[in-house]
mmCIF file of C-alpha atoms in Angstrom:
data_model
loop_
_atom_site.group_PDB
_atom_site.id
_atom_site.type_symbol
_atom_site.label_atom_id
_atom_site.label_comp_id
_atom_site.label_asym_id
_atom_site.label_seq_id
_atom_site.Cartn_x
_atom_site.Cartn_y
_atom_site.Cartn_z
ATOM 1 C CA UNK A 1371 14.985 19.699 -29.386
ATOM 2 C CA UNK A 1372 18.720 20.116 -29.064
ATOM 3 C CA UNK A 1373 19.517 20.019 -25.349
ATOM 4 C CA UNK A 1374 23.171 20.385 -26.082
ATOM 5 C CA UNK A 1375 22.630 23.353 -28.102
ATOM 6 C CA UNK A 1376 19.910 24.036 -26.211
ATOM 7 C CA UNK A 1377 18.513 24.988 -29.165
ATOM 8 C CA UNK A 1378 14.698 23.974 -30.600
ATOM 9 C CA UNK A 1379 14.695 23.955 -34.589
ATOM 10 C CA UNK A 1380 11.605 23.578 -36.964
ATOM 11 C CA UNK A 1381 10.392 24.890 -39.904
ATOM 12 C CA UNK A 1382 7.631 26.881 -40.584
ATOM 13 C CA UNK A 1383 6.481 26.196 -44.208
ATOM 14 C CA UNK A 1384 9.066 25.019 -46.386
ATOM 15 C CA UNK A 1385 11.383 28.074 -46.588
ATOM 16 C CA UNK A 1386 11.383 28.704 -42.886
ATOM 17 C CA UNK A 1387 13.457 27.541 -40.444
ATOM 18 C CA UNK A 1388 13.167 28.214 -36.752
ATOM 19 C CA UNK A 1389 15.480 28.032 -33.965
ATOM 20 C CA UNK A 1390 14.224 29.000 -30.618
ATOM 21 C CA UNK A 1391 17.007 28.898 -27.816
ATOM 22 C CA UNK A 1392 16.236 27.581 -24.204
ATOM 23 C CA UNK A 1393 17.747 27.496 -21.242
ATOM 24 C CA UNK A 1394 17.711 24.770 -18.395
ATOM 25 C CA UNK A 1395 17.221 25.738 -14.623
ATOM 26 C CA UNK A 1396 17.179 23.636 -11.996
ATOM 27 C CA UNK A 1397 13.946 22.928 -10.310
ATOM 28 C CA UNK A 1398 12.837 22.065 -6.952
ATOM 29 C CA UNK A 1399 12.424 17.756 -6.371
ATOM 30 C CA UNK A 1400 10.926 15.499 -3.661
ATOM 31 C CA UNK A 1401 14.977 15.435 -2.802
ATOM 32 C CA UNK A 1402 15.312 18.952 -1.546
ATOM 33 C CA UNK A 1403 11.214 19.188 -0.553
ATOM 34 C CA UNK A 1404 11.310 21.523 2.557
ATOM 35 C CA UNK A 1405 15.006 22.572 2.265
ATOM 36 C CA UNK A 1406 15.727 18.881 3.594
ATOM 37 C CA UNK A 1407 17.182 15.391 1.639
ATOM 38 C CA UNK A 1408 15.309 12.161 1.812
ATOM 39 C CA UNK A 1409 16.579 10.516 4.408
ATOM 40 C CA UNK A 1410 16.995 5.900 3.936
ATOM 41 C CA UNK A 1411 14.469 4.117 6.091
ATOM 42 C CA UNK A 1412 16.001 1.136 7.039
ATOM 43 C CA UNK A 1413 15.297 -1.691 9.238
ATOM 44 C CA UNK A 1414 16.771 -1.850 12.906
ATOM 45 C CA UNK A 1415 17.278 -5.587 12.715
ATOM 46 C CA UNK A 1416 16.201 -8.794 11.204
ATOM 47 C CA UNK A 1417 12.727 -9.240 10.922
ATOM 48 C CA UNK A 1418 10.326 -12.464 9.241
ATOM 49 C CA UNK A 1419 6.953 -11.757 8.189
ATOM 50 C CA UNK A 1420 4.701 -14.742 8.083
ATOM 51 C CA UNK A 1421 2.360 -15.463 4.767
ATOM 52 C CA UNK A 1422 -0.854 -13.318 5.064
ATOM 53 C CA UNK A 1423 -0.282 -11.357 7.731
ATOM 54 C CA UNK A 1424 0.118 -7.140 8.242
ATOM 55 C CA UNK A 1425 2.715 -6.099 10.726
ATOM 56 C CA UNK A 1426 4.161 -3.200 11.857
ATOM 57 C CA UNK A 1427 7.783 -3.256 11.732
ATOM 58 C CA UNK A 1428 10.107 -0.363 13.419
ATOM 59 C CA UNK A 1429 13.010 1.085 11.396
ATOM 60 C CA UNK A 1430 15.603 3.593 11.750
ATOM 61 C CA UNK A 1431 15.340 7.373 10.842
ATOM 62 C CA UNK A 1432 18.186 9.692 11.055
ATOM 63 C CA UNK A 1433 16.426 12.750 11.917
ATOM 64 C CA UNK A 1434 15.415 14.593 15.065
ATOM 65 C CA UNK A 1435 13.484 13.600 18.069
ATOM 66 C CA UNK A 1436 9.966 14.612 17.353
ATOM 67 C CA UNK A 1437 10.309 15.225 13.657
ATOM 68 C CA UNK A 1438 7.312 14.411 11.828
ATOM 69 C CA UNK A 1439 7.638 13.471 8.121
ATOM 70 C CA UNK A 1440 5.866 11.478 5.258
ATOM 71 C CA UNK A 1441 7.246 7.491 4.379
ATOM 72 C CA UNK A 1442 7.871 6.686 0.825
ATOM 73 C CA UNK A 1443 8.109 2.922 0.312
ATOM 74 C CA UNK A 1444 11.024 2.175 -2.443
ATOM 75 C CA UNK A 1445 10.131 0.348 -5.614
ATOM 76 C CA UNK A 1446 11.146 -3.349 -4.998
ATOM 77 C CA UNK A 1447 11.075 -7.154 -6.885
ATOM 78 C CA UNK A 1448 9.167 -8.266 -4.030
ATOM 79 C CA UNK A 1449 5.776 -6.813 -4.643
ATOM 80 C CA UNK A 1450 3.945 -9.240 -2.333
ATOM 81 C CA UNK A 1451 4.830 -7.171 0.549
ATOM 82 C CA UNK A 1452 2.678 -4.218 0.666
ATOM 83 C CA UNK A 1453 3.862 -0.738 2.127
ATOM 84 C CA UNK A 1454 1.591 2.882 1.732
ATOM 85 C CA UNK A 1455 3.202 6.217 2.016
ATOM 86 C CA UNK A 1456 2.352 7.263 5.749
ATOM 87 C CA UNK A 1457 2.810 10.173 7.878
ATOM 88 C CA UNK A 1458 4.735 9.242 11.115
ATOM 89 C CA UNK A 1459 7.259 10.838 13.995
ATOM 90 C CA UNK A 1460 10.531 10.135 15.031
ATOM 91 C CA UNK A 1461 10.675 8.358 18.489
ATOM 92 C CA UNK A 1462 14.077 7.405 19.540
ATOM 93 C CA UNK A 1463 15.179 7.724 16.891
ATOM 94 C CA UNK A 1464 12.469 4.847 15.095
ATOM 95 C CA UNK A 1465 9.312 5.454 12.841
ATOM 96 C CA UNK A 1466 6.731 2.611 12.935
ATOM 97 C CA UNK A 1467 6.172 1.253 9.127
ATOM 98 C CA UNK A 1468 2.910 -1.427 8.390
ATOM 99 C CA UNK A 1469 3.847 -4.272 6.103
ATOM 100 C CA UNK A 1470 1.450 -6.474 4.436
ATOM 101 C CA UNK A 1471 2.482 -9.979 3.161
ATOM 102 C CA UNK A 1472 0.134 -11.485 0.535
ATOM 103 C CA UNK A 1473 2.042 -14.366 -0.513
ATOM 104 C CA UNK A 1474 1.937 -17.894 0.537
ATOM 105 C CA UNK A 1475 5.015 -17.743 2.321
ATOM 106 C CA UNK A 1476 7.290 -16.195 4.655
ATOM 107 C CA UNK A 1477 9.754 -13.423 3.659
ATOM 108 C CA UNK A 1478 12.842 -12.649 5.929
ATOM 109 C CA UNK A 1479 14.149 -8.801 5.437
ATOM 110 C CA UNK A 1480 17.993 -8.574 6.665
ATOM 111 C CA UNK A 1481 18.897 -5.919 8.874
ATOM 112 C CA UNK A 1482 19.639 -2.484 7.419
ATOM 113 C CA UNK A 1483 17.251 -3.288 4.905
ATOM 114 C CA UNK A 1484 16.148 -0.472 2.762
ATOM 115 C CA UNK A 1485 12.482 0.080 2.847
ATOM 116 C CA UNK A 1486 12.169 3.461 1.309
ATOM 117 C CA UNK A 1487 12.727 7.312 2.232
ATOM 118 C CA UNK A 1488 11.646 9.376 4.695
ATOM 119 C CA UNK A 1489 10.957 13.260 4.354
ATOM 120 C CA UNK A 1490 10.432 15.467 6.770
ATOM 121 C CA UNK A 1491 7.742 17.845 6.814
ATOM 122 C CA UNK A 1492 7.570 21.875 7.526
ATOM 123 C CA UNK A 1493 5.155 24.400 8.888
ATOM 124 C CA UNK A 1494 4.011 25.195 5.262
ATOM 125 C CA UNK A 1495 2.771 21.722 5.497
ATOM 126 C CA UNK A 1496 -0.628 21.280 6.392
ATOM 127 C CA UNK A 1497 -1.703 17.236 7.481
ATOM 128 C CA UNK A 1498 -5.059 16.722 6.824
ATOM 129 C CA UNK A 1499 -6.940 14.170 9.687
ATOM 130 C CA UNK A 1500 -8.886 11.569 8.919
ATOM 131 C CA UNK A 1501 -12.508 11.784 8.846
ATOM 132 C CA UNK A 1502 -13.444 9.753 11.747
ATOM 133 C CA UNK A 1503 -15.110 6.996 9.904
ATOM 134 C CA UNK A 1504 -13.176 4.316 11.221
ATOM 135 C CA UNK A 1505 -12.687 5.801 14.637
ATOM 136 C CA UNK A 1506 -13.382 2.647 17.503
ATOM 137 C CA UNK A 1507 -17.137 3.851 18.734
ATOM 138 C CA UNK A 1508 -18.703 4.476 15.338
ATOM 139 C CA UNK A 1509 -17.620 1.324 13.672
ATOM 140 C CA UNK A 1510 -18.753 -0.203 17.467
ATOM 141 C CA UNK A 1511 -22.328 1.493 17.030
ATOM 142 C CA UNK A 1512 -22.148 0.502 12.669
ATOM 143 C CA UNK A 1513 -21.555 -3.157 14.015
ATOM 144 C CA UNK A 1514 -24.417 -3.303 16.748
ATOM 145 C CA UNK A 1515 -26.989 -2.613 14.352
ATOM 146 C CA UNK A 1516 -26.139 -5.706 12.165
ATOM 147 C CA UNK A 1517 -25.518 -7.584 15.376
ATOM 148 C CA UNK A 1518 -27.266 -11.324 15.015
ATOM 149 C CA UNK A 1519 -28.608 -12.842 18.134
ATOM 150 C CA UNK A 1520 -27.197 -16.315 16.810
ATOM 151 C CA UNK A 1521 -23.927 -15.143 16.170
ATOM 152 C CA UNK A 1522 -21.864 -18.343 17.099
ATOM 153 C CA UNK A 1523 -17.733 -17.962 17.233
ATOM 154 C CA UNK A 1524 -16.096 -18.934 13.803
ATOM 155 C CA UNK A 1525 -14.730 -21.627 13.879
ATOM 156 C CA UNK A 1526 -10.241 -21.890 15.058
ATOM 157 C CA UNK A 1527 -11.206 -18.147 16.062
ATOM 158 C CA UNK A 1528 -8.218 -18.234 18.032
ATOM 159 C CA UNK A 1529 -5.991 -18.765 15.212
ATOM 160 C CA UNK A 1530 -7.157 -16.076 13.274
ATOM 161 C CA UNK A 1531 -4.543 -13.887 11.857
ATOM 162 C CA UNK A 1532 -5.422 -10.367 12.214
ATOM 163 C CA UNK A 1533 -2.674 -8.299 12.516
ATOM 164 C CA UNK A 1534 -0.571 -6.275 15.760
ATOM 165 C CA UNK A 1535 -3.592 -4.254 17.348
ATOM 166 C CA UNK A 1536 -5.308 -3.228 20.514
ATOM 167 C CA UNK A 1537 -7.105 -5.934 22.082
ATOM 168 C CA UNK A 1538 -9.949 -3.846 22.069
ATOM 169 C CA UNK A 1539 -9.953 -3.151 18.153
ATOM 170 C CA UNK A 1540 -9.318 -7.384 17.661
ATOM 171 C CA UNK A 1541 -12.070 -7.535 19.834
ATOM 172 C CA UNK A 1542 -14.191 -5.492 17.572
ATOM 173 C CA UNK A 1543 -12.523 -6.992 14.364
ATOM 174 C CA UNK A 1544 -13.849 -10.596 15.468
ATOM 175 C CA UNK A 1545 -16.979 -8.918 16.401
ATOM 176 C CA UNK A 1546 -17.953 -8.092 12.835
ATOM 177 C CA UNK A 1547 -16.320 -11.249 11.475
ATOM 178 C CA UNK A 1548 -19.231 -13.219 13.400
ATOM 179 C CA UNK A 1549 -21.744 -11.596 11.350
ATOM 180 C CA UNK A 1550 -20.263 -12.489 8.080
ATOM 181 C CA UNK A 1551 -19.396 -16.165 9.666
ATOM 182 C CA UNK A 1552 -21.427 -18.043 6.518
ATOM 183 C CA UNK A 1553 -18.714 -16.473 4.063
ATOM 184 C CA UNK A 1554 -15.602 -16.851 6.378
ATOM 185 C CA UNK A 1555 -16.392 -20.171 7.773
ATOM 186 C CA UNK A 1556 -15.219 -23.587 5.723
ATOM 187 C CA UNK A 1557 -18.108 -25.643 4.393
ATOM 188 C CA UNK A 1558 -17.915 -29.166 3.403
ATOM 189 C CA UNK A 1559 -17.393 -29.919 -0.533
ATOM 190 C CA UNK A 1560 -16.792 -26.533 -0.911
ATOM 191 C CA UNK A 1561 -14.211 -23.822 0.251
ATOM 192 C CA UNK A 1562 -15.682 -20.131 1.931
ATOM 193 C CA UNK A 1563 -17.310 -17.587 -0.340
ATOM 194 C CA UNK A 1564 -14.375 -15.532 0.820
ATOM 195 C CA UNK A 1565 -12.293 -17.381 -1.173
ATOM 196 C CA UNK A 1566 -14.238 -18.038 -4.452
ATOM 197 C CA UNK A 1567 -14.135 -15.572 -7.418
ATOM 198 C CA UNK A 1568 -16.963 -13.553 -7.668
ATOM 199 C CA UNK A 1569 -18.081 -11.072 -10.711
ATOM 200 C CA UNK A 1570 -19.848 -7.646 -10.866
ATOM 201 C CA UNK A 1571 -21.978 -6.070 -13.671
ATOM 202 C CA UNK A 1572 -20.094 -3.116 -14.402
ATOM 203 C CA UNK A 1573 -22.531 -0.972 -16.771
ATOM 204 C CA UNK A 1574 -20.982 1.471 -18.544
ATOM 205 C CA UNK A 1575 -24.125 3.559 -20.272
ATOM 206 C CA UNK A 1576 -23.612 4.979 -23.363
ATOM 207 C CA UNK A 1577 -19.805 4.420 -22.703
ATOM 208 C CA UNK A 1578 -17.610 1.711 -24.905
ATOM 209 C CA UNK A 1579 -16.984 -1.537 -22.775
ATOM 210 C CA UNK A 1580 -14.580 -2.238 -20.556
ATOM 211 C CA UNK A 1581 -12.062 -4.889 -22.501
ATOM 212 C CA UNK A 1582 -9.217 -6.549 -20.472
ATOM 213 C CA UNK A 1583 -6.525 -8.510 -21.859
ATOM 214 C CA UNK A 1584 -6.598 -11.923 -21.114
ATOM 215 C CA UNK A 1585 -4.811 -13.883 -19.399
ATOM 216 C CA UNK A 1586 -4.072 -17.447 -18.064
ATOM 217 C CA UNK A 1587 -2.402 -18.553 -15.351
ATOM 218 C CA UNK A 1588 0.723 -20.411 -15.676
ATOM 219 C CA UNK A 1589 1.625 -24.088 -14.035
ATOM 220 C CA UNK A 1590 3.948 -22.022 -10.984
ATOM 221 C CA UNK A 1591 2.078 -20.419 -7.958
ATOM 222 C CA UNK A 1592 1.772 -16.853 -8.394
ATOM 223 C CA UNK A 1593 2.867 -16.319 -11.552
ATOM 224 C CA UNK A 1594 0.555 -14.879 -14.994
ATOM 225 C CA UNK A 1595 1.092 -15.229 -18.063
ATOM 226 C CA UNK A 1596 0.296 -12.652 -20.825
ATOM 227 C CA UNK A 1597 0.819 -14.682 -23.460
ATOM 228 C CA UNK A 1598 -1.124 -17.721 -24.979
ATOM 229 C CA UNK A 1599 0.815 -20.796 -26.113
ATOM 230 C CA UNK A 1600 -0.833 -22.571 -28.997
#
């Protein structure tokens, strides 16, 4: 295929030769979705995330008051913070973006930080709700029937690191934490279940195995390697 010809040769047989011609239109991208351009999400001003902790940073949207549109997060070297594409509105001219850190460590993000695109939506749009599964009074009701009468508080409880939420939905997250307080809690000689590596049976039927490539993990903290060193 010959795009500066735009020409595509082949032959049929050996005494045939083909040329097709093409042409090359221009088609619609995620750029002009909606007659609009992506628009830079970037932070309002300095922010540190501690190690292992989600929160919800606010960053600045040039777009209309009450625009709604969907959050792409950019691809980026630091892949320990977390980021999901997410449906928000403007407000003042901010749009409220969850970050997770996973690492061991804190990561400052300058001001005017780029954290991805945001584009706005139309009315040939439709946004889907969620199903209610997670809504506060059924996960409430869920966690009363595996309620323990012994349930003791785990232990720092105070210095658990959930995340920025309601009091009433920490409330409910420590609530079902207390239930699972044998795998969360520290035991002596050994660390929480939480923390150990555990394996599933994964049967496959009539299907070939899964195979995954192995791997060992190299002297530096968080770091793999993919080959092995004789």
């Amino acid at each position: 295929m010959d795009f500066g010809k735009r020409e595509l040769a082949y032959r049929y047989d050996t005494d045939h030769k083909v040329i097709l011609p093409f042409t090359c239109s221009a088609v619609q991208t995620p750029s002009t979705f909606a007659g609009e351009r992506r628009i830079a999400v970037r932070l309002a001003k300095t922010v540190k995330i501690a190690n292992n902790t989600n929160q919800v940073l606010r960053v600045t949207v040039d777009a209309d008051e009450g625009t709604t549109g969907i959050f792409l997060p950019k691809p980026s070297s630091k892949r320990h913070l977390l980021m999901a594409p997410t449906v928000r509105t403007v407000r003042d001219g901010l749009v409220s973006v969850a970050v997770l850190n996973v690492d061991g460590k804190r990561e400052k993000l300058p001001a005017r930080e780029a954290l991805g695109t945001w584009v706005p939506t139309d009315e040939t749009m439709e946004l889907l709700s969620m199903s209610g599964e997670l809504e506060r009074d059924r996960v409430k009701e869920w966690e009363m029937k595996l309620r323990k009468d012994d349930a003791a508080p785990l232990t720092a409880e105070a210095k658990l690191h959930i995340g920025e939420m309601e009091p009433a939905d920490k409330d409910l997250v420590v609530a079902v934490l207390r239930q699972y307080a044998e795998i969360v809690n520290k035991k002596p000689g050994c660390p929480p279940l939480a923390n150990t590596e555990v394996q599933h049976h994964i049967n496959t039927g009539d299907a070939a195995p899964i195979m995954l490539r192995r791997r060992r993990h190299a002297v530096f903290e968080n770091s793999v390697m993919d080959k092995n060193w004789c």
